[in-house]
Coordinates of C-alpha atoms and ligand atoms in Angstrom, one line a residue:
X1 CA 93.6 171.5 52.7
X2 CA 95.2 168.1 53.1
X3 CA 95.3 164.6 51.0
X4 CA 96.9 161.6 51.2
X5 CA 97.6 158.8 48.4
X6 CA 99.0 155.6 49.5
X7 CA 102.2 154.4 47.9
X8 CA 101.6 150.5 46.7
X9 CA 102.1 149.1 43.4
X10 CA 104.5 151.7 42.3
X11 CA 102.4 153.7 39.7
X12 CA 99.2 155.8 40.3
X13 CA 96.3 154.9 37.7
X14 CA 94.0 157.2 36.7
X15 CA 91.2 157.3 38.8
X16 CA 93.9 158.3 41.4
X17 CA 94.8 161.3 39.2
X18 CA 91.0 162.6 37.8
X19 CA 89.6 161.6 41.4
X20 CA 92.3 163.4 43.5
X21 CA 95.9 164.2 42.4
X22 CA 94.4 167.1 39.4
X23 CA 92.4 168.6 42.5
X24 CA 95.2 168.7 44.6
X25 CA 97.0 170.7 41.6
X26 CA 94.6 172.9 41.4
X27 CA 94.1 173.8 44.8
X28 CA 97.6 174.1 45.8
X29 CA 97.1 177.9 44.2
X30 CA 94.5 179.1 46.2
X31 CA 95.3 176.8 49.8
X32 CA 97.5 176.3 52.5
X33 CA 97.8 172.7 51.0
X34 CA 99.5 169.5 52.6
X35 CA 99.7 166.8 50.5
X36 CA 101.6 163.0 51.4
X37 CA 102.5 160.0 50.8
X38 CA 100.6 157.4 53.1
X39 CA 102.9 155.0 53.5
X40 CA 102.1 154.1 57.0
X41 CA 98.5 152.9 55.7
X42 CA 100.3 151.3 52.7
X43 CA 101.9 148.7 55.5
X44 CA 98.2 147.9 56.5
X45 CA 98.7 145.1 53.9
X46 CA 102.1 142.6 53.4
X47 CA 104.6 144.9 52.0
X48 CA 108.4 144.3 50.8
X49 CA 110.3 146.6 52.7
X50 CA 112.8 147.6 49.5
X51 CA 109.7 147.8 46.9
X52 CA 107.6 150.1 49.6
X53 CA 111.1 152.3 49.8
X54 CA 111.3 152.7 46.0
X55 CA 107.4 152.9 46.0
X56 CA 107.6 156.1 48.2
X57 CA 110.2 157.7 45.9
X58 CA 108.2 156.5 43.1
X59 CA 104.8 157.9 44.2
X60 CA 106.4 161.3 45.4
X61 CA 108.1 161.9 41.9
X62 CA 104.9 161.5 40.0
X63 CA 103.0 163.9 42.9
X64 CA 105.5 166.1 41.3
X65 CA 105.4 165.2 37.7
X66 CA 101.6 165.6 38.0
X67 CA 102.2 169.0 39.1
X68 CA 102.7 170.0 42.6
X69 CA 105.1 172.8 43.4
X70 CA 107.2 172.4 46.9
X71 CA 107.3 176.5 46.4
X72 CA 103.4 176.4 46.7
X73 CA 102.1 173.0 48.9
X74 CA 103.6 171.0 51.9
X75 CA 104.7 167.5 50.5
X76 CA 105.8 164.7 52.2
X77 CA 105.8 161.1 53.6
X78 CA 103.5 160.1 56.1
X79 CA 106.0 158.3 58.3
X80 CA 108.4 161.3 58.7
X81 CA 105.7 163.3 60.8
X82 CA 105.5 161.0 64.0
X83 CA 102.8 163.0 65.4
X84 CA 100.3 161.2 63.1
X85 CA 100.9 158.1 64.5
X86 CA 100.7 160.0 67.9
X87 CA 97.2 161.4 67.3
X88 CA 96.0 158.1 65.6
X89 CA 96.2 156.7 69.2
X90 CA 94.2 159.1 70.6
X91 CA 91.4 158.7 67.8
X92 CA 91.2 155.3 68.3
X93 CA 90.3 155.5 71.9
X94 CA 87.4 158.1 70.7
X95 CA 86.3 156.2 68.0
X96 CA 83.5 153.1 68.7
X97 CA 84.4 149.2 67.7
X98 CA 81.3 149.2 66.1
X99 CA 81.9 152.6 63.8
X100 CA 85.1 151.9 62.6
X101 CA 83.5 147.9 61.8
X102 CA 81.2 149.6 59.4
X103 CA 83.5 151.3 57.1
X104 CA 82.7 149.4 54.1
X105 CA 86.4 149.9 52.5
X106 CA 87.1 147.8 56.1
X107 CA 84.4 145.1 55.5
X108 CA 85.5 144.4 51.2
X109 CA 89.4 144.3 52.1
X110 CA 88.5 141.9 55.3
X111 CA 86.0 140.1 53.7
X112 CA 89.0 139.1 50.6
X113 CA 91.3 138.4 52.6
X114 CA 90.0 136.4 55.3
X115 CA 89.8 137.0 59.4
X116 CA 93.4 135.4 60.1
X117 CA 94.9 137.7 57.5
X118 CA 93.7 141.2 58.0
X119 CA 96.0 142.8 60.5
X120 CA 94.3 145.6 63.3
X121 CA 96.4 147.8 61.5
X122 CA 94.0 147.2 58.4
X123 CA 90.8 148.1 61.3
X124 CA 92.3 151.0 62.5
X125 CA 93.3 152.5 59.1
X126 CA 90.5 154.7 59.1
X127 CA 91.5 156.2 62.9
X128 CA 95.2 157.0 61.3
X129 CA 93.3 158.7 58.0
X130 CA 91.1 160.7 60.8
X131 CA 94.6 162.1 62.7
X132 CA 95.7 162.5 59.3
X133 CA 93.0 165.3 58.4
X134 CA 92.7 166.7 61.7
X135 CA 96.4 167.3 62.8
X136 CA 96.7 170.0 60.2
X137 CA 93.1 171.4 61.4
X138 CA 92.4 170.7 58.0
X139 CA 88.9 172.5 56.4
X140 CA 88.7 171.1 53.1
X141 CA 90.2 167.4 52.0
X142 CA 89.9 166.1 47.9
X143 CA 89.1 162.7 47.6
X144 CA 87.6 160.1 44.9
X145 CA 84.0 159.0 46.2
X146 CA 85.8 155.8 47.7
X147 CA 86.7 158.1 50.9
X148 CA 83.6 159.5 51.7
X149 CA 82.5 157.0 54.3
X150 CA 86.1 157.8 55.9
X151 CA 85.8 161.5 55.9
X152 CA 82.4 161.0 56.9
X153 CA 83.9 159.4 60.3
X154 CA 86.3 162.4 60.5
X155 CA 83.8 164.9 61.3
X156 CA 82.2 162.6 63.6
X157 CA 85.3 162.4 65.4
X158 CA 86.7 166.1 65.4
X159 CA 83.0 167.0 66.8
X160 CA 83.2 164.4 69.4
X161 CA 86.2 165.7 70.4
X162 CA 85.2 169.2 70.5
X163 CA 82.5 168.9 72.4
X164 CA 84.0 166.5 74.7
X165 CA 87.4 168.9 75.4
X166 CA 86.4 172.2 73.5
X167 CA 86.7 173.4 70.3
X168 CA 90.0 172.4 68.2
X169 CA 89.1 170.9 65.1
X170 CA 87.6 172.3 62.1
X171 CA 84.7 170.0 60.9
X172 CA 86.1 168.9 57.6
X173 CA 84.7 168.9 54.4
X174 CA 84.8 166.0 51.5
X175 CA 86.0 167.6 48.5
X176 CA 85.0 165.8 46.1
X177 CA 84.1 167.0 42.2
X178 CA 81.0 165.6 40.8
X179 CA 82.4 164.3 37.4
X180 CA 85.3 162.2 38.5
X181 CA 84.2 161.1 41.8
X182 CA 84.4 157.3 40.2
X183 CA 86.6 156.5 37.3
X184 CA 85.7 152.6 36.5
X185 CA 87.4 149.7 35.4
X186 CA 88.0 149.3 31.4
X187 CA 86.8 146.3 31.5
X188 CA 83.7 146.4 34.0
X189 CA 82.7 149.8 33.7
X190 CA 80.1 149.0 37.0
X191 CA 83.0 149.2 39.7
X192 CA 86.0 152.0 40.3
X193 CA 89.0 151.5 39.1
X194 CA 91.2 150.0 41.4
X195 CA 94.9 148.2 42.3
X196 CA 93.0 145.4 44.1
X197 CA 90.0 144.6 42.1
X198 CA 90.8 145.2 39.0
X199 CA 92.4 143.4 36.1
X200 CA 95.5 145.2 34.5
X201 CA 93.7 145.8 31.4
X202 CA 91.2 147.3 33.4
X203 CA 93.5 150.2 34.8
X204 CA 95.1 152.8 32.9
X205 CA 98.8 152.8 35.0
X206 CA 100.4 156.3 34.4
X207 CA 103.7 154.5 34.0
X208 CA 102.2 152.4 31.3
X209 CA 104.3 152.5 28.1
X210 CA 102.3 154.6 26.1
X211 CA 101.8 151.7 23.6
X212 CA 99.8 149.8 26.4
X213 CA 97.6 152.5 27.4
X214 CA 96.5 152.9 24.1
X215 CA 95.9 149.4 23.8
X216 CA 93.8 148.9 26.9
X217 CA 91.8 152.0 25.8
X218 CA 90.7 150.7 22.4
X219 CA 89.6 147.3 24.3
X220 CA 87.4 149.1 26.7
X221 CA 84.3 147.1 27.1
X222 CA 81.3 149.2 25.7
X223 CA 78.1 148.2 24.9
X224 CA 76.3 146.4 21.9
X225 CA 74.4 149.9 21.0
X226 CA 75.9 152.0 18.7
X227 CA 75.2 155.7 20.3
X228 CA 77.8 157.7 21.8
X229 CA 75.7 159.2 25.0
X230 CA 76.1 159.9 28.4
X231 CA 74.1 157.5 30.7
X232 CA 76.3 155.8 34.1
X233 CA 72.9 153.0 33.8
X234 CA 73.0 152.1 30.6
X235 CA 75.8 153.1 29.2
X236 CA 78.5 152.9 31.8
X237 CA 81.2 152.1 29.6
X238 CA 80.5 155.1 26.9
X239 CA 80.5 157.2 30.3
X240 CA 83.2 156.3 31.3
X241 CA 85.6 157.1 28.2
X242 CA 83.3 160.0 27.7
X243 CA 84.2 161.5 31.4
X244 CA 88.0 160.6 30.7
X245 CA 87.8 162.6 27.3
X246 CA 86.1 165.7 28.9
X247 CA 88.4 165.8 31.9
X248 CA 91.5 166.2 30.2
X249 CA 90.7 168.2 27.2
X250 CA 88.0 170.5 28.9
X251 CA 85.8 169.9 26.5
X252 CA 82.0 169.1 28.0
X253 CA 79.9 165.9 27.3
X254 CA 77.9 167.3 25.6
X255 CA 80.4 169.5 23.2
X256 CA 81.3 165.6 23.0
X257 CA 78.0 163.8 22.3
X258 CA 77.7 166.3 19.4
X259 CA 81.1 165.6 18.0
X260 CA 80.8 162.2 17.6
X261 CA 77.0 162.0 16.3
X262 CA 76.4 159.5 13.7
X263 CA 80.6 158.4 14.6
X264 CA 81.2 154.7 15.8
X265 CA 82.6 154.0 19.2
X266 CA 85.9 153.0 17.4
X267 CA 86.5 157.0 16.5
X268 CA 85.8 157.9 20.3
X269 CA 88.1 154.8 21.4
X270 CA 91.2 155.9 19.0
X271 CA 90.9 160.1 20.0
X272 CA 90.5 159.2 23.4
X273 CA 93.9 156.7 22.9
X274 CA 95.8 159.5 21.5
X275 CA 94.3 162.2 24.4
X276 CA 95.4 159.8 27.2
X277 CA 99.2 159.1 25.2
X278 CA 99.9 162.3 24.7
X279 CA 99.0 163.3 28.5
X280 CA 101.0 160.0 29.8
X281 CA 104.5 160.4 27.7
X282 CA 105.7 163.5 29.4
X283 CA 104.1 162.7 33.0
X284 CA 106.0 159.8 32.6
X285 CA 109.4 161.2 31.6
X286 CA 109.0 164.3 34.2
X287 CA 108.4 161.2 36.9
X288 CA 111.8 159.7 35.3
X289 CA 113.7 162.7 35.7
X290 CA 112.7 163.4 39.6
X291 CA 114.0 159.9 39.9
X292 CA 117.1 160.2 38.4
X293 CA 117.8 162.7 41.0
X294 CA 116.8 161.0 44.3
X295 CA 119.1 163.0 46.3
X296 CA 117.3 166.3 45.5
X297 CA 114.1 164.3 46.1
X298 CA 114.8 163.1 49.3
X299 CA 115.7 166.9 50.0
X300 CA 112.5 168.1 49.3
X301 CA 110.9 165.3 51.0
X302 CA 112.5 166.3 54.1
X303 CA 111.7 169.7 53.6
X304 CA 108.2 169.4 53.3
X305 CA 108.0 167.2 56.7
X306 CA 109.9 169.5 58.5
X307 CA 106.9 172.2 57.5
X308 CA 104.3 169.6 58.2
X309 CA 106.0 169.1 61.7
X310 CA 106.0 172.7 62.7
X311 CA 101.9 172.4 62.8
X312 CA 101.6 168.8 63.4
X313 CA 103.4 168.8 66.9
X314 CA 101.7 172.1 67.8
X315 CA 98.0 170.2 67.1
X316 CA 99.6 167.2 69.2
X317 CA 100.7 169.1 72.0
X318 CA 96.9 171.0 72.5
X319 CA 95.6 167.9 71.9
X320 CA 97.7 166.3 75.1
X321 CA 97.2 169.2 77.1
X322 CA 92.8 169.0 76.4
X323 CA 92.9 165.0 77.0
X324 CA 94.7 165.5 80.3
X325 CA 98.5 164.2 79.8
X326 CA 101.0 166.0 82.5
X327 CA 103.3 167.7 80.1
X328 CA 106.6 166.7 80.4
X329 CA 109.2 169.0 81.9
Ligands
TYM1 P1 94.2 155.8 47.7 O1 95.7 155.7 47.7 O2 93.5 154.5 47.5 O3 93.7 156.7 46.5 C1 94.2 158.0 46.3 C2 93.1 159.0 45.9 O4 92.6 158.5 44.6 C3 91.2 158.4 44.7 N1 90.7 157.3 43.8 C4 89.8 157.4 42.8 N2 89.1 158.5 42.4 C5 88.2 158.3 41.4 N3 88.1 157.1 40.8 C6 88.8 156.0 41.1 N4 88.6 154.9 40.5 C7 89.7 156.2 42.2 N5 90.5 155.3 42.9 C8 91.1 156.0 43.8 C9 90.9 158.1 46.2 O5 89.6 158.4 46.5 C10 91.9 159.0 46.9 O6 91.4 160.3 47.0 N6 92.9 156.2 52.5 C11 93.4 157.0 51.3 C12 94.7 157.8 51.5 C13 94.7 158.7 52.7 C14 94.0 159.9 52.8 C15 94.4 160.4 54.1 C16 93.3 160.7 51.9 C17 95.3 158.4 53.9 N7 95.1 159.5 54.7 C18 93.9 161.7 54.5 C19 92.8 161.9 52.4 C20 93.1 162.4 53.7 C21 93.6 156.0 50.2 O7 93.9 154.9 50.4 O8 93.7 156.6 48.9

């Protein structure tokens, strides 16, 4: 099992946490798990060196405040395995211009930001996300629906390579649940919520001050009906809250959709405020304790890369051997 979140703009929202970070959790019980922090991928796009240092930290701590246990799951920054980088190299020279042009994540960020602005680095991204998975021989990968496309070019690539060399990677799987595949914006329920598209009111930011989440939650764009129901087409904003609400209290849709019969959205808008606050206050003070403490953090950090070296470098070096590098001696 192995994930990756990217470090930028300091806190995670919640899409990142429904879509992936609560899977990772979860699976860090019953898994060999390695989880990191991409921050190799987060310099695809300008970053300031000091903010994407404190970022790192920053991300890492709430990994931790959300849950993940160095005693149970490999965690650690992306730059501190060089073997990565190593394998990305060899990925690109398997993967076709015209593949990696189609990833769609590729095409939106290019498209934004113009030709003379989007660095290689932002076209190969998906070739570093590829070495990523497949240097731990990973099986199983949990994603938001936004990385299917990538993981999609991931098996292409580890069957390429095993049938080109022999067998050495694991076709990986996207693992992906169902209900929170695509948390969306607040305030246009129709796309994902997202640190480049959306507006702030439109993200829930786990380091919010509580006051703000609930804020942004009651001023959720809805719809003019009255009906609390389930229904992404015509009610994507309902959805929406009503995914959020199940998701962290465990309670189904439709254990929901009876609750609230015959209630007005406002009800659904001010329980779902208080769900989300009371979830966010502690996450964000267990994130403010791991970063009082940087020198223990940094400790575990290393920790965990040293783990995710051991296998990495073993990957890289049957990897060398099958493309046909001498071995140095
Ligand atoms: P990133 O940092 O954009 O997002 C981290 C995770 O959060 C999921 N996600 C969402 N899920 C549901 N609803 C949303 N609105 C939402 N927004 C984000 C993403 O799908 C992701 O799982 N390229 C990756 C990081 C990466 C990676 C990897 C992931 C690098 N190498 C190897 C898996 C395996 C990314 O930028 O995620």
């Amino acid at each position: 099992m192995l994930s990756g979140i990217q470090p930028t703009a300091g806190s995670f929202h919640l899409g990142n946490y429904l879509g992936a970070v609560r899977q990772w959790v979860a699976l860090q019980e019953s898994h060999d798990a390695y989880y990191m922090v991409v921050d190799l991928h987060a310099i695809t796009v300008p970053q300031d060196p000091a903010e994407l240092r404190a970022n790192s930290r920053v991300a890492a701590a709430q990994l931790l405040a959300a849950g993940l246990d160095p005693e149970r799951c490999t965690l650690f920054l992306q730059s501190h395995v060089p073997e990565h980088t190593q394998l990305s190299w060899v990925v690109e020279c398997l993967t076709g211009f015209g593949e990696a042009a189609r990833m769609t994540q590729f095409k939106d960020k290019s498209a934004k930001q113009g030709t003379d602005h989007t660095t290689v680095g932002l076209f190969t991204y998906p070739a570093l996300m590829v070495a990523d998975i497949l240097i731990y021989r990973a099986h199983q990968v949990p994603v938001g629906e936004d990385q299917r496309q990538h993981l999609e070019l991931t098996r292409t690539i580890a069957e390429r390579f095993n049938s080109r060399f022999s067998h050495t990677f694991p076709v990986p799987d996207a693992y992906i649940l169902k209900e929170t595949a695509k948390i969306y914006d607040l305030q246009d329920p129709e796309v994902k919520m997202s640190k480049s598209a959306s507006t702030p009111k439109g993200i829930i930011d786990l380091l919010d001050e509580p006051k703000t989440t609930a804020k942004k939650i009651k001023s959720a764009v809805t719809d003019t009906d009255t009906v609390i129901r389930f229904d992404r087409d015509k009610k994507p904003g309902i959805s929406n809250l009503l995914t959020i609400h199940s998701t962290l209290t465990g309670t189904t849709v439709e254990e929901l959709e009876e609750r609230y019969a015959g209630k007005g959205y406002g009800a659904l808008k001010t329980d779902l405020a208080e769900i989300v606050t009371d979830w966010v206050t502690p996450f964000r003070q267990r994130t403010q304790e791991f970063l009082d403490d940087p020198a223990t953090l940094d400790t575990l950090l290393a920790r965990g890369a040293e783990k995710a070296r051991a296998v990495a470098a073993e990957t890289l070096a049957d990897v060398y051997e099958k493309v046909g590098f001498l071995p140095a001696k």
